[in-house]
Tab-separated table of C-alpha atoms and ligand atoms in Angstrom:
chain	number	residue	atom	x	y	z
B	1	UNK	CA	227.758	182.149	233.591
B	2	UNK	CA	228.129	179.520	230.780
B	3	UNK	CA	229.625	180.802	227.544
B	4	UNK	CA	226.855	179.240	225.418
B	5	UNK	CA	223.946	180.400	227.739
B	6	UNK	CA	221.287	182.265	226.016
B	7	UNK	CA	218.308	184.213	227.419
B	8	UNK	CA	216.309	183.361	224.606
B	9	UNK	CA	216.522	180.536	221.873
B	10	UNK	CA	214.130	181.124	218.922
B	11	UNK	CA	213.481	178.168	217.028
B	12	UNK	CA	212.466	178.727	213.566
B	13	UNK	CA	213.595	181.470	211.097
B	14	UNK	CA	210.311	182.170	209.058
B	15	UNK	CA	208.998	185.746	209.196
B	16	UNK	CA	207.679	185.784	212.831
B	17	UNK	CA	211.029	184.292	214.265
B	18	UNK	CA	212.895	186.628	212.239
B	19	UNK	CA	210.963	189.541	213.641
B	20	UNK	CA	211.058	188.234	217.174
B	21	UNK	CA	215.042	187.809	216.820
B	22	UNK	CA	214.952	191.523	215.919
B	23	UNK	CA	212.710	192.252	218.884
B	24	UNK	CA	214.380	190.401	221.332
B	25	UNK	CA	217.752	192.511	220.191
B	26	UNK	CA	215.898	195.732	220.906
B	27	UNK	CA	215.182	194.178	224.578
B	28	UNK	CA	219.055	193.702	224.839
B	29	UNK	CA	218.431	189.892	225.308
B	30	UNK	CA	221.151	187.326	224.321
B	31	UNK	CA	219.447	185.534	221.643
B	32	UNK	CA	220.006	182.729	219.251
B	33	UNK	CA	217.554	181.764	216.329
B	34	UNK	CA	217.958	178.369	214.862
B	35	UNK	CA	216.294	177.275	211.626
B	36	UNK	CA	216.379	173.747	209.892
B	37	UNK	CA	216.425	175.188	206.386
B	38	UNK	CA	219.426	176.489	204.856
B	39	UNK	CA	217.803	179.875	204.428
B	40	UNK	CA	215.773	182.429	206.335
B	41	UNK	CA	212.062	183.133	205.500
B	42	UNK	CA	210.076	180.067	206.110
B	43	UNK	CA	206.979	179.544	204.115
B	44	UNK	CA	207.423	183.010	202.251
B	45	UNK	CA	211.032	181.946	200.943
B	46	UNK	CA	209.888	178.216	200.217
B	47	UNK	CA	206.486	178.281	199.239
B	48	UNK	CA	205.948	181.649	197.671
B	49	UNK	CA	208.910	183.929	197.271
B	50	UNK	CA	207.267	185.632	194.041
B	51	UNK	CA	203.558	185.860	195.332
B	52	UNK	CA	202.502	189.429	196.208
B	53	UNK	CA	201.403	189.442	199.893
B	54	UNK	CA	198.822	192.506	200.370
B	55	UNK	CA	197.763	192.306	203.924
B	56	UNK	CA	201.013	193.262	205.899
B	57	UNK	CA	200.639	196.587	207.240
B	58	UNK	CA	202.777	199.429	205.655
B	59	UNK	CA	203.192	197.665	202.470
B	60	UNK	CA	200.617	198.086	199.422
B	61	UNK	CA	202.058	194.995	198.099
B	62	UNK	CA	205.458	193.248	198.519
B	63	UNK	CA	206.387	189.568	197.194
B	64	UNK	CA	207.367	187.202	199.742
B	65	UNK	CA	211.059	187.342	198.745
B	66	UNK	CA	211.147	191.055	199.120
B	67	UNK	CA	209.083	190.748	202.647
B	68	UNK	CA	212.090	188.263	203.728
B	69	UNK	CA	214.821	190.769	202.458
B	70	UNK	CA	213.423	193.280	204.743
B	71	UNK	CA	213.086	191.375	207.592
B	72	UNK	CA	216.486	189.992	207.251
B	73	UNK	CA	217.806	193.644	206.919
B	74	UNK	CA	216.050	194.363	210.218
B	75	UNK	CA	217.318	191.424	211.807
B	76	UNK	CA	220.715	192.339	210.930
B	77	UNK	CA	220.373	195.579	212.865
B	78	UNK	CA	220.843	193.355	216.223
B	79	UNK	CA	223.162	191.140	217.597
B	80	UNK	CA	221.666	187.785	216.947
B	81	UNK	CA	223.291	184.259	216.672
B	82	UNK	CA	221.712	183.103	213.582
B	83	UNK	CA	222.283	179.238	213.266
B	84	UNK	CA	221.010	177.809	209.881
B	85	UNK	CA	220.663	174.477	208.349
B	86	UNK	CA	220.127	172.746	211.864
B	87	UNK	CA	216.903	171.293	213.251
B	88	UNK	CA	216.044	171.567	217.123
B	89	UNK	CA	215.631	167.697	217.923
B	90	UNK	CA	215.145	167.954	221.530
B	91	UNK	CA	214.179	170.229	224.436
B	92	UNK	CA	215.160	169.293	227.851
B	93	UNK	CA	214.062	171.141	231.003
B	94	UNK	CA	216.857	171.626	233.369
B	95	UNK	CA	216.833	172.974	236.950
B	96	UNK	CA	218.115	176.210	235.786
B	97	UNK	CA	218.133	176.393	231.825
B	98	UNK	CA	216.753	174.454	228.966
B	99	UNK	CA	218.936	172.308	226.901
B	100	UNK	CA	218.664	172.734	223.341
B	101	UNK	CA	219.882	169.769	221.211
B	102	UNK	CA	219.927	170.484	217.395
B	103	UNK	CA	221.134	168.200	214.811
B	104	UNK	CA	224.530	169.933	215.096
B	105	UNK	CA	225.326	170.922	218.803
B	106	UNK	CA	223.970	171.354	222.210
B	107	UNK	CA	223.307	174.613	223.812
B	108	UNK	CA	221.653	176.383	226.752
B	109	UNK	CA	218.784	178.884	227.244
B	110	UNK	CA	216.771	180.313	230.201
B	111	UNK	CA	213.656	180.615	227.819
B	112	UNK	CA	212.420	179.427	224.706
B	113	UNK	CA	210.394	180.994	221.939
B	114	UNK	CA	208.989	178.405	219.331
B	115	UNK	CA	208.253	179.980	215.967
B	116	UNK	CA	208.340	176.608	213.998
B	117	UNK	CA	205.457	177.671	211.707
B	118	UNK	CA	203.777	174.964	209.999
B	119	UNK	CA	206.830	172.630	210.533
B	120	UNK	CA	208.126	170.893	207.811
B	121	UNK	CA	206.056	170.908	204.636
B	122	UNK	CA	205.911	169.331	201.359
B	123	UNK	CA	203.760	170.057	198.277
B	124	UNK	CA	200.638	167.693	197.493
B	125	UNK	CA	201.314	166.139	194.238
B	126	UNK	CA	199.447	165.620	190.906
B	127	UNK	CA	197.756	162.082	191.141
B	128	UNK	CA	199.156	160.666	187.841
B	129	UNK	CA	201.298	157.852	187.201
B	130	UNK	CA	204.541	159.006	186.302
B	131	UNK	CA	204.863	162.193	188.183
B	132	UNK	CA	208.387	161.869	189.024
B	133	UNK	CA	209.763	161.855	185.521
B	134	UNK	CA	208.477	165.362	184.777
B	135	UNK	CA	209.297	167.046	188.098
B	136	UNK	CA	211.863	169.931	188.304
B	137	UNK	CA	211.715	170.274	184.364
B	138	UNK	CA	208.084	170.368	183.438
B	139	UNK	CA	206.178	170.112	187.019
B	140	UNK	CA	206.796	172.476	189.760
B	141	UNK	CA	205.095	173.521	192.873
B	142	UNK	CA	206.049	177.120	193.662
B	143	UNK	CA	207.456	179.841	191.379
B	144	UNK	CA	210.754	180.618	192.407
B	145	UNK	CA	211.691	182.639	189.336
B	146	UNK	CA	209.474	184.356	187.067
B	147	UNK	CA	211.929	184.434	184.171
B	148	UNK	CA	211.550	180.479	184.135
B	149	UNK	CA	208.147	180.954	182.776
B	150	UNK	CA	208.812	183.797	180.129
B	151	UNK	CA	207.034	182.915	176.992
B	152	UNK	CA	206.084	179.865	178.092
B	153	UNK	CA	202.796	178.010	177.863
B	154	UNK	CA	201.986	177.225	181.586
B	155	UNK	CA	199.239	175.284	183.246
B	156	UNK	CA	198.324	176.156	186.824
B	157	UNK	CA	196.308	173.283	188.803
B	158	UNK	CA	194.446	174.344	191.536
B	159	UNK	CA	191.615	176.331	192.844
B	160	UNK	CA	192.767	178.218	196.037
B	161	UNK	CA	194.634	181.520	196.717
B	162	UNK	CA	197.867	180.467	195.632
B	163	UNK	CA	196.554	178.925	192.033
B	164	UNK	CA	194.645	181.973	191.580
B	165	UNK	CA	197.327	184.342	192.367
B	166	UNK	CA	200.039	182.791	190.636
B	167	UNK	CA	197.840	182.312	187.314
B	168	UNK	CA	197.627	186.158	187.488
B	169	UNK	CA	201.278	186.504	188.018
B	170	UNK	CA	202.348	184.134	185.573
B	171	UNK	CA	199.841	185.808	182.735
B	172	UNK	CA	202.418	188.587	182.942
B	173	UNK	CA	205.228	186.855	181.485
B	174	UNK	CA	203.927	184.035	179.973
B	175	UNK	CA	202.777	183.042	176.442
B	176	UNK	CA	199.669	181.646	177.669
B	177	UNK	CA	198.320	180.506	181.358
B	178	UNK	CA	195.563	177.838	181.580
B	179	UNK	CA	193.985	177.561	185.183
B	180	UNK	CA	192.706	173.881	185.162
B	181	UNK	CA	190.312	173.472	188.281
B	182	UNK	CA	187.974	170.700	189.396
B	183	UNK	CA	185.221	172.933	190.376
B	184	UNK	CA	183.638	175.706	188.759
B	185	UNK	CA	184.183	178.160	191.839
B	186	UNK	CA	187.555	179.326	193.249
B	187	UNK	CA	188.535	179.594	196.892
B	188	UNK	CA	190.573	182.617	196.121
B	189	UNK	CA	190.139	186.031	197.483
B	190	UNK	CA	186.937	187.889	195.782
B	191	UNK	CA	189.157	190.581	194.434
B	192	UNK	CA	191.782	188.450	192.756
B	193	UNK	CA	188.976	185.816	191.405
B	194	UNK	CA	187.438	188.888	189.686
B	195	UNK	CA	190.772	190.116	188.503
B	196	UNK	CA	191.129	186.500	187.059
B	197	UNK	CA	187.981	186.488	185.068
B	198	UNK	CA	189.028	189.724	183.377
B	199	UNK	CA	192.468	188.544	182.786
B	200	UNK	CA	193.782	186.638	179.977
B	201	UNK	CA	194.025	183.457	181.821
B	202	UNK	CA	192.016	180.550	180.205
B	203	UNK	CA	190.130	178.986	183.021
B	204	UNK	CA	189.368	175.376	182.394
B	205	UNK	CA	186.872	173.699	184.787
B	206	UNK	CA	185.556	171.577	186.018
B	207	UNK	CA	188.391	169.569	184.976
B	208	UNK	CA	191.246	167.379	186.803
B	209	UNK	CA	194.412	166.556	185.256
B	210	UNK	CA	194.653	162.656	184.715
B	211	UNK	CA	197.528	161.966	182.643
B	212	UNK	CA	200.917	163.713	181.403
B	213	UNK	CA	203.137	162.311	178.734
B	214	UNK	CA	206.227	163.820	177.087
B	215	UNK	CA	205.843	165.355	173.782
B	216	UNK	CA	209.523	166.689	172.297
B	217	UNK	CA	210.767	169.313	174.773
B	218	UNK	CA	207.135	169.868	176.341
B	219	UNK	CA	204.370	167.732	178.083
B	220	UNK	CA	201.035	166.578	176.749
B	221	UNK	CA	198.544	167.141	179.402
B	222	UNK	CA	195.127	165.203	179.323
B	223	UNK	CA	192.277	166.543	181.756
B	224	UNK	CA	189.072	164.873	182.252
B	225	UNK	CA	185.903	166.813	182.765
B	226	UNK	CA	184.264	166.078	186.270
B	227	UNK	CA	181.385	163.605	186.371
B	228	UNK	CA	181.424	162.667	182.745
B	229	UNK	CA	182.583	159.107	181.571
B	230	UNK	CA	185.370	160.313	179.075
B	231	UNK	CA	185.263	163.735	178.115
B	232	UNK	CA	188.723	165.131	177.872
B	233	UNK	CA	190.724	168.052	176.661
B	234	UNK	CA	194.451	168.223	175.931
B	235	UNK	CA	196.816	170.924	176.231
B	236	UNK	CA	200.730	170.918	175.207
B	237	UNK	CA	202.580	173.003	177.980
B	238	UNK	CA	205.996	173.745	178.870
B	239	UNK	CA	205.458	173.840	182.501
B	240	UNK	CA	202.401	172.767	185.143
B	241	UNK	CA	202.525	174.572	188.176
B	242	UNK	CA	200.736	172.296	190.840
B	243	UNK	CA	198.753	174.268	193.443
B	244	UNK	CA	197.156	171.957	195.304
B	245	UNK	CA	198.386	172.913	198.722
B	246	UNK	CA	200.769	171.110	201.131
B	247	UNK	CA	200.835	168.366	203.259
B	248	UNK	CA	202.170	169.484	206.464
B	249	UNK	CA	203.970	167.035	208.535
B	250	UNK	CA	203.961	169.011	211.964
B	251	UNK	CA	205.714	166.812	214.166
B	252	UNK	CA	207.917	169.258	215.486
B	253	UNK	CA	207.991	168.324	218.998
B	254	UNK	CA	208.152	164.585	218.254
B	255	UNK	CA	211.322	163.251	220.200
B	256	UNK	CA	211.084	166.288	222.421
B	257	UNK	CA	211.227	165.670	226.252
B	258	UNK	CA	209.529	168.494	226.908
B	259	UNK	CA	205.518	167.694	226.966
B	260	UNK	CA	203.645	170.816	225.764
B	261	UNK	CA	200.070	171.028	225.434
B	262	UNK	CA	199.132	170.936	221.647
B	263	UNK	CA	196.215	170.992	219.471
B	264	UNK	CA	196.031	169.891	215.964
B	265	UNK	CA	200.162	170.223	216.011
B	266	UNK	CA	199.906	173.876	217.254
B	267	UNK	CA	201.064	174.682	220.896
B	268	UNK	CA	198.353	176.146	222.999
B	269	UNK	CA	199.419	179.746	224.419
B	270	UNK	CA	197.465	182.094	226.849
B	271	UNK	CA	197.323	185.692	226.344
B	272	UNK	CA	200.906	186.290	226.691
B	273	UNK	CA	201.792	183.482	224.308
B	274	UNK	CA	203.027	181.178	227.068
B	275	UNK	CA	202.999	177.684	226.662
B	276	UNK	CA	201.860	175.030	229.177
B	277	UNK	CA	205.607	174.857	230.242
B	278	UNK	CA	206.775	177.706	232.244
B	279	UNK	CA	209.519	179.743	230.360
B	280	UNK	CA	208.425	178.219	226.605
B	281	UNK	CA	206.552	180.341	224.607
B	282	UNK	CA	204.977	180.071	221.138
B	283	UNK	CA	204.342	182.586	218.374
B	284	UNK	CA	203.355	182.500	214.511
B	285	UNK	CA	201.735	179.554	213.005
B	286	UNK	CA	202.798	177.361	215.591
B	287	UNK	CA	200.893	179.196	218.358
B	288	UNK	CA	197.048	178.344	218.668
B	289	UNK	CA	194.263	180.014	221.133
B	290	UNK	CA	190.645	180.795	220.429
B	291	UNK	CA	190.329	182.651	217.090
B	292	UNK	CA	193.695	182.389	216.198
B	293	UNK	CA	194.325	183.194	212.173
B	294	UNK	CA	197.412	181.868	211.013
B	295	UNK	CA	198.482	185.099	209.129
B	296	UNK	CA	201.938	186.941	209.077
B	297	UNK	CA	200.445	190.179	210.615
B	298	UNK	CA	198.997	187.959	213.564
B	299	UNK	CA	202.431	186.453	213.969
B	300	UNK	CA	204.023	189.821	213.972
B	301	UNK	CA	201.672	191.123	216.731
B	302	UNK	CA	202.308	188.212	218.885
B	303	UNK	CA	206.024	188.790	218.911
B	304	UNK	CA	206.206	191.670	221.370
B	305	UNK	CA	203.567	190.170	223.774
B	306	UNK	CA	206.053	187.085	224.013
B	307	UNK	CA	209.337	189.013	223.910
B	308	UNK	CA	208.062	191.693	226.235
B	309	UNK	CA	206.887	188.969	228.851
B	310	UNK	CA	210.296	187.004	228.553
B	311	UNK	CA	212.253	190.291	229.260
B	312	UNK	CA	210.087	191.106	232.290
B	313	UNK	CA	210.436	187.410	233.624
B	314	UNK	CA	214.492	187.532	232.940
B	315	UNK	CA	215.013	191.225	234.120
B	316	UNK	CA	212.191	192.295	236.143
B	317	UNK	CA	213.984	195.599	237.246
B	318	UNK	CA	214.082	196.778	233.580
B	319	UNK	CA	211.102	199.193	232.398
B	320	UNK	CA	208.442	197.849	230.067
B	321	UNK	CA	208.819	199.698	226.978
B	322	UNK	CA	206.159	201.681	225.683
B	323	UNK	CA	207.036	201.783	221.809
B	324	UNK	CA	210.672	201.109	220.177
B	325	UNK	CA	212.084	204.439	220.464
B	326	UNK	CA	211.821	204.207	224.125
B	327	UNK	CA	213.839	201.011	223.887
B	328	UNK	CA	216.631	202.538	221.765
B	329	UNK	CA	217.114	205.572	224.212
M	1	FAD	C1	200.802	179.588	199.520
M	1	FAD	C2	200.449	180.500	200.786
M	1	FAD	C3	200.254	181.856	200.708
M	1	FAD	C4	200.149	182.619	201.967
M	1	FAD	N1	199.958	184.103	201.773
M	1	FAD	C5	199.687	184.828	202.620
M	1	FAD	C6	199.302	186.207	202.626
M	1	FAD	O1	199.296	186.527	201.554
M	1	FAD	N2	199.339	186.840	203.886
M	1	FAD	C7	199.529	186.299	205.155
M	1	FAD	O2	199.553	186.980	205.993
M	1	FAD	N3	199.827	184.989	205.172
M	1	FAD	C8	199.989	184.359	204.107
M	1	FAD	N4	200.323	182.825	204.237
M	1	FAD	C9	200.520	182.286	205.706
M	1	FAD	C10	201.954	182.758	205.855
M	1	FAD	O3	203.008	182.408	205.285
M	1	FAD	C11	202.125	182.227	207.380
M	1	FAD	O4	201.202	182.745	208.225
M	1	FAD	C12	203.610	182.616	207.880
M	1	FAD	O5	204.624	181.786	206.996
M	1	FAD	C13	203.658	181.988	209.337
M	1	FAD	O6	205.177	182.528	209.673
M	1	FAD	P1	206.000	181.622	210.820
M	1	FAD	O7	207.398	182.177	211.140
M	1	FAD	O8	205.102	181.609	211.969
M	1	FAD	O9	205.992	180.294	210.265
M	1	FAD	P2	206.891	179.532	208.854
M	1	FAD	O10	206.835	180.541	207.933
M	1	FAD	O11	206.289	178.292	208.740
M	1	FAD	O12	208.492	179.208	209.368
M	1	FAD	C14	208.739	178.220	210.436
M	1	FAD	C15	210.163	178.029	210.049
M	1	FAD	O13	210.488	177.214	211.341
M	1	FAD	C16	211.174	176.347	210.804
M	1	FAD	N5	211.233	175.066	211.382
M	1	FAD	C17	210.379	174.067	211.852
M	1	FAD	N6	210.584	172.975	212.485
M	1	FAD	C18	211.788	173.252	213.074
M	1	FAD	C19	212.744	172.937	214.013
M	1	FAD	N7	212.485	171.765	214.592
M	1	FAD	N8	214.027	173.376	213.970
M	1	FAD	C20	214.567	174.611	213.354
M	1	FAD	N9	213.449	175.141	212.595
M	1	FAD	C21	212.304	174.638	212.270
M	1	FAD	C22	210.832	175.740	209.335
M	1	FAD	O14	212.107	175.174	208.500
M	1	FAD	C23	210.499	177.384	208.755
M	1	FAD	O15	211.503	178.119	208.038
M	1	FAD	C24	200.250	182.052	202.964
M	1	FAD	C25	200.724	180.671	203.185
M	1	FAD	C26	200.796	179.814	202.170
M	1	FAD	C27	201.320	178.558	202.031
């Protein structure tokens, strides 16, 4: 057997890929996990490390960063080859195994589990002229470290879950938080919107940020009232957190020789998470089927379906596990 022939290659080290690595270890599979970013954690780490996640079973509340730490601890209990900072650039089906080409190396794998989530993503920017000039120091797109906002005047721009959650989160540490949104209604979870209305956050609607200029160490932000000719307000702030969503460039399979069935850049799977190519499975945000919800809990639930199917395919003589303690016997 080739030295670098894996039973399973997991592409993507987001929460779902991390849990898949652990579960594949439970089934004694020889596994490699390849992640293009320098760190594991996917969207939780890259986009919302400080946001509290409420809908993962067993946690009354856990930040994105904390959940990734828990997953990393769990993954570390298994013997998984984790390869960071390399993207899978091609997948080729050979007679006995798949050839996995990354930006760094080539390896071989009997099966493949795609957990590439939203693919590569970048934040949607503020539509003002000189946005780059203020990025990093004044304009940010995620809360990487709460301490950066301590005692500051902060503008949160946006009207979805992230904007509402972040405005509330920052109101605990910031001197003042403004939430600017172009509509009067928010698309956040009702419970969080109620909390927002009762909080110290100053809600500024329906306004849209139109101009930013430097003012000593701060920025002067001009927002225009929607559907008016020239009615504006001005706020001097230290930081602007832009939560306008993300532009996803989920062209994950671009350049791959393997031709997989896709809908809207997600891989179509059956009830066992199998794609249109035998031996290739998909889970998490990168997998789709009728009624799919792109949530962490959904992805976690898909992992045993895919991994047990792979284990049965590779080692049909092994018993199908009923629960994890049966696996650890
Ligand atoms: C702001 C925000 C808040 C959210 N809040 C919640 C919440 O409260 N509860 C909830 O359940 N869900 C929430 N979600 C959704 C949740 O984050 C996703 O469902 C979850 O991240 C999906 O996990 P994943 O592992 O499938 O994909 P991802 O987290 O997207 O991870 C995929 C990984 O694959 C890597 N990758 C992509 N292409 C390649 C390649 N070619 N080679 C190697 N690596 C590759 C990426 O770099 C990434 O690290 C939220 C999403 C956002 C954006």
